[in-house]
């Protein structure tokens, strides 16, 4: 298989046409005519992920976050981006990103998060954007039961909760940065909204409106969807070997 054909595999379940206009998804580095037999998957296209992909004899590193997000004027080998490009070039590893197209795909980030939680009667959180979903739990859960379920299902190390209540049934979520959709979550009748990167004043406004918030770490929340991404690729082409890399761009902080 050529990389151009592999891109069509991704496009079949996470169409690149779904990517936002400001996004950069697709081939980040490499040649469309290069061969691919083994694919490594990671959240971030850091140099460590490129090296690990190479050591696992993978021709392609597929990441959720883009290698190149904004225009660059220089490739500084002292920067994270420069090191990743350098390692990709010298090790002949192509880099492909499936960012907002995987976020909003029918089986993508948000759909996977909802599935892992066991949400039912799931619908889109907003009509104007393909971000976020809202659905119902099979049964009402207490605050502790729900937070523990979220942490366990998504394999989170932490989960901050604001404006706690007693019982929860309807859950809204948006993988990654979904702070701008808290009003849509409230208007959907959700008892709780789960998303990352909420700012101080947004938390105040949301909780004063009566909404309960649960805020995980951005990368951990999205990383929960990577096994599903691997599963979708395997389902489309059994000849490709898929490897999930345990490489994190952000290390766990020290908490005291």
Coordinates of C-alpha atoms in Angstrom, one line a residue:
X1 CA 0.0 0.0 0.0
X2 CA 1.1 3.5 -0.8
X3 CA 0.6 6.4 1.6
X4 CA -1.9 8.0 -0.8
X5 CA -3.9 4.8 -0.5
X6 CA -3.5 4.7 3.3
X7 CA -4.9 8.3 3.4
X8 CA -8.0 7.0 1.6
X9 CA -8.4 4.4 4.3
X10 CA -8.5 7.1 6.9
X11 CA -10.8 9.2 4.8
X12 CA -13.3 6.3 4.5
X13 CA -14.2 6.5 8.3
X14 CA -12.9 10.0 9.2
X15 CA -13.4 12.1 6.1
X16 CA -10.8 14.9 5.8
X17 CA -13.6 17.1 4.5
X18 CA -14.9 17.2 8.1
X19 CA -11.7 19.0 9.2
X20 CA -12.2 22.6 10.3
X21 CA -10.9 25.3 7.9
X22 CA -8.3 26.4 10.5
X23 CA -7.0 22.8 11.0
X24 CA -4.2 20.9 9.3
X25 CA -5.0 17.3 8.8
X26 CA -3.5 14.8 6.3
X27 CA 0.1 14.2 5.3
X28 CA 2.4 16.4 7.4
X29 CA 5.7 14.9 6.2
X30 CA 6.7 12.3 3.6
X31 CA 5.8 11.2 0.1
X32 CA 2.4 10.1 -1.1
X33 CA 4.2 7.4 -3.1
X34 CA 6.1 5.8 -0.2
X35 CA 5.1 2.3 0.8
X36 CA 3.5 1.5 4.1
X37 CA 3.1 -1.8 5.9
X38 CA 3.3 -0.9 9.5
X39 CA 1.7 2.2 11.2
X40 CA 2.4 3.6 14.6
X41 CA -0.3 5.6 16.4
X42 CA 0.3 8.3 19.0
X43 CA -1.5 11.4 20.2
X44 CA 1.3 13.9 19.5
X45 CA 4.0 14.0 16.7
X46 CA 6.9 14.5 19.0
X47 CA 10.4 13.4 18.2
X48 CA 10.1 10.6 20.8
X49 CA 7.1 9.2 18.9
X50 CA 8.9 9.3 15.6
X51 CA 11.9 7.5 17.1
X52 CA 9.6 4.9 18.7
X53 CA 7.8 4.4 15.4
X54 CA 11.1 3.9 13.6
X55 CA 12.4 1.4 16.2
X56 CA 9.1 -0.5 15.7
X57 CA 9.9 -0.6 12.0
X58 CA 6.9 1.6 11.1
X59 CA 6.9 3.6 7.9
X60 CA 4.2 5.9 9.1
X61 CA 3.4 7.7 12.4
X62 CA -0.3 8.6 12.6
X63 CA -1.1 11.2 15.2
X64 CA -4.2 13.0 16.3
X65 CA -2.5 16.4 16.9
X66 CA -0.9 17.9 13.8
X67 CA 2.8 18.2 13.3
X68 CA 2.5 21.6 11.6
X69 CA -0.4 23.7 12.9
X70 CA 0.7 27.2 12.0
X71 CA 2.9 28.6 9.2
X72 CA 6.6 28.2 10.0
X73 CA 9.5 30.2 8.6
X74 CA 12.4 28.1 9.9
X75 CA 13.0 24.5 11.0
X76 CA 14.9 25.1 14.3
X77 CA 16.5 21.8 15.4
X78 CA 16.4 23.0 19.0
X79 CA 12.6 23.1 19.0
X80 CA 10.2 20.3 19.5
X81 CA 8.9 20.7 15.9
X82 CA 12.4 20.9 14.4
X83 CA 13.5 17.7 16.3
X84 CA 10.4 15.8 15.1
X85 CA 11.0 16.8 11.5
X86 CA 14.7 16.0 11.7
X87 CA 14.0 12.5 13.2
X88 CA 11.3 11.9 10.6
X89 CA 13.6 12.9 7.7
X90 CA 16.6 10.9 8.9
X91 CA 14.6 7.8 9.8
X92 CA 12.3 8.0 6.7
X93 CA 9.1 8.0 8.8
X94 CA 6.1 9.7 7.2
X95 CA 3.8 11.7 9.6
X96 CA 0.0 11.9 9.1
X97 CA -2.4 13.7 11.3
X98 CA -6.1 13.0 11.7
X99 CA -7.2 16.0 13.9
X100 CA -10.6 17.6 13.7
X101 CA -11.8 15.1 11.2
X102 CA -11.3 12.3 13.8
X103 CA -12.8 14.5 16.5
X104 CA -16.1 14.8 14.6
X105 CA -16.1 11.5 12.7
X106 CA -19.1 9.2 13.3
X107 CA -16.8 6.8 15.2
X108 CA -14.3 9.4 16.3
X109 CA -13.1 11.0 19.5
X110 CA -16.5 12.1 20.9
X111 CA -18.4 9.0 19.7
X112 CA -15.7 6.8 21.3
X113 CA -15.9 8.7 24.6
X114 CA -19.7 8.4 24.6
X115 CA -19.5 4.7 23.8
X116 CA -17.0 4.0 26.6
X117 CA -19.3 5.7 29.1
X118 CA -22.3 3.7 27.8
X119 CA -24.3 6.8 26.8
X120 CA -27.7 6.1 25.1
X121 CA -29.9 8.3 22.8
X122 CA -26.8 10.2 21.8
X123 CA -27.1 13.4 19.7
X124 CA -24.9 16.2 18.6
X125 CA -24.3 19.0 21.1
X126 CA -24.4 21.7 18.5
X127 CA -25.9 22.0 15.1
X128 CA -23.3 24.6 13.8
X129 CA -20.3 22.4 14.6
X130 CA -19.5 18.7 14.6
X131 CA -18.1 19.0 18.1
X132 CA -19.5 17.4 21.2
X133 CA -22.3 14.9 22.0
X134 CA -24.9 14.6 24.6
X135 CA -26.6 11.4 25.8
X136 CA -28.1 9.6 28.8
X137 CA -26.6 7.1 31.2
X138 CA -28.4 3.8 31.5
X139 CA -29.3 4.7 35.1
X140 CA -28.8 7.6 37.5
X141 CA -25.5 7.8 39.2
X142 CA -24.2 9.7 42.2
X143 CA -21.5 12.2 41.8
X144 CA -18.8 9.8 43.0
X145 CA -20.1 6.9 40.9
X146 CA -20.1 9.1 37.8
X147 CA -16.7 10.6 38.3
X148 CA -15.2 7.2 39.1
X149 CA -16.8 5.7 35.9
X150 CA -15.4 8.5 33.8
X151 CA -11.9 8.1 35.2
X152 CA -12.0 4.4 34.8
X153 CA -13.5 4.3 31.3
X154 CA -11.2 6.9 29.9
X155 CA -8.1 5.9 31.9
X156 CA -7.7 9.4 33.4
X157 CA -5.2 10.3 36.2
X158 CA -7.3 13.2 37.4
X159 CA -10.7 14.8 37.0
X160 CA -11.7 18.2 38.5
X161 CA -15.3 18.7 39.3
X162 CA -17.1 22.1 39.9
X163 CA -20.6 22.8 41.2
X164 CA -21.2 19.2 42.3
X165 CA -24.8 17.8 42.6
X166 CA -26.2 14.6 43.9
X167 CA -27.5 12.7 40.9
X168 CA -26.7 12.6 37.2
X169 CA -28.3 11.0 34.2
X170 CA -27.7 13.3 31.2
X171 CA -24.1 13.8 30.2
X172 CA -22.6 16.3 27.6
X173 CA -19.0 15.9 26.5
X174 CA -16.5 17.3 24.1
X175 CA -13.1 15.7 23.6
X176 CA -10.2 18.1 24.0
X177 CA -10.9 21.9 24.1
X178 CA -14.6 22.4 24.3
X179 CA -15.0 25.4 26.6
X180 CA -16.9 27.4 24.1
X181 CA -19.7 24.8 24.0
X182 CA -20.7 25.0 27.7
X183 CA -23.9 27.0 26.9
X184 CA -24.9 24.3 24.4
X185 CA -24.3 21.7 27.1
X186 CA -26.5 23.6 29.5
X187 CA -29.2 24.2 26.9
X188 CA -29.2 20.4 26.0
X189 CA -30.5 19.7 29.5
X190 CA -27.2 18.0 30.5
X191 CA -26.6 17.5 34.2
X192 CA -22.9 17.7 33.7
X193 CA -20.5 18.8 31.0
X194 CA -17.1 17.0 30.5
X195 CA -14.4 18.8 28.5
X196 CA -10.8 20.0 28.9
X197 CA -9.1 23.4 28.9
X198 CA -11.9 25.4 30.7
X199 CA -10.6 28.8 31.8
X200 CA -11.2 30.4 35.2
X201 CA -13.9 32.9 34.1
X202 CA -15.6 30.3 31.9
X203 CA -15.8 27.9 34.9
X204 CA -17.4 30.7 36.9
X205 CA -20.0 31.6 34.2
X206 CA -20.8 27.9 33.6
X207 CA -21.3 27.0 37.2
X208 CA -23.3 30.1 38.0
X209 CA -25.7 29.1 35.3
X210 CA -26.3 25.8 37.2
X211 CA -24.1 23.5 35.2
X212 CA -21.8 20.9 36.8
X213 CA -18.4 20.7 35.1
X214 CA -15.9 17.8 35.0
X215 CA -12.5 18.8 33.6
X216 CA -9.9 16.2 32.7
X217 CA -6.5 16.7 31.1
X218 CA -6.8 17.5 27.4
X219 CA -4.4 14.8 26.1
X220 CA -5.7 12.0 28.4
X221 CA -9.3 12.7 27.3
X222 CA -8.4 12.4 23.6
X223 CA -6.0 9.5 24.1
X224 CA -8.9 7.3 25.1
X225 CA -10.0 7.3 21.4
X226 CA -6.7 6.0 20.0
X227 CA -7.5 2.2 20.4
X228 CA -10.7 2.9 18.4
X229 CA -8.7 4.6 15.7
X230 CA -6.4 1.6 15.5
X231 CA -9.5 -0.7 15.4
X232 CA -11.0 1.2 12.5
X233 CA -7.9 1.0 10.4
X234 CA -7.5 -2.7 11.1
X235 CA -11.1 -3.2 10.0
X236 CA -10.5 -1.4 6.7
X237 CA -7.3 -3.2 5.8
X238 CA -6.1 -6.4 7.6
X239 CA -2.7 -6.3 5.8
X240 CA -1.5 -3.3 7.7
X241 CA 0.1 -3.8 11.1
X242 CA -0.9 -1.2 13.7
X243 CA 1.0 -0.3 16.8
X244 CA -0.2 1.9 19.6
X245 CA 2.7 3.9 21.1
X246 CA 2.9 4.7 24.7
X247 CA 4.5 8.1 24.2
X248 CA 3.3 11.2 25.9
X249 CA 4.3 14.8 25.0
X250 CA 3.1 16.0 28.4
X251 CA 4.6 14.2 31.5
X252 CA 2.6 13.8 34.6
X253 CA 3.0 16.8 37.0
X254 CA 4.2 16.5 40.5
X255 CA 1.2 17.1 42.9
X256 CA 1.8 18.1 46.5

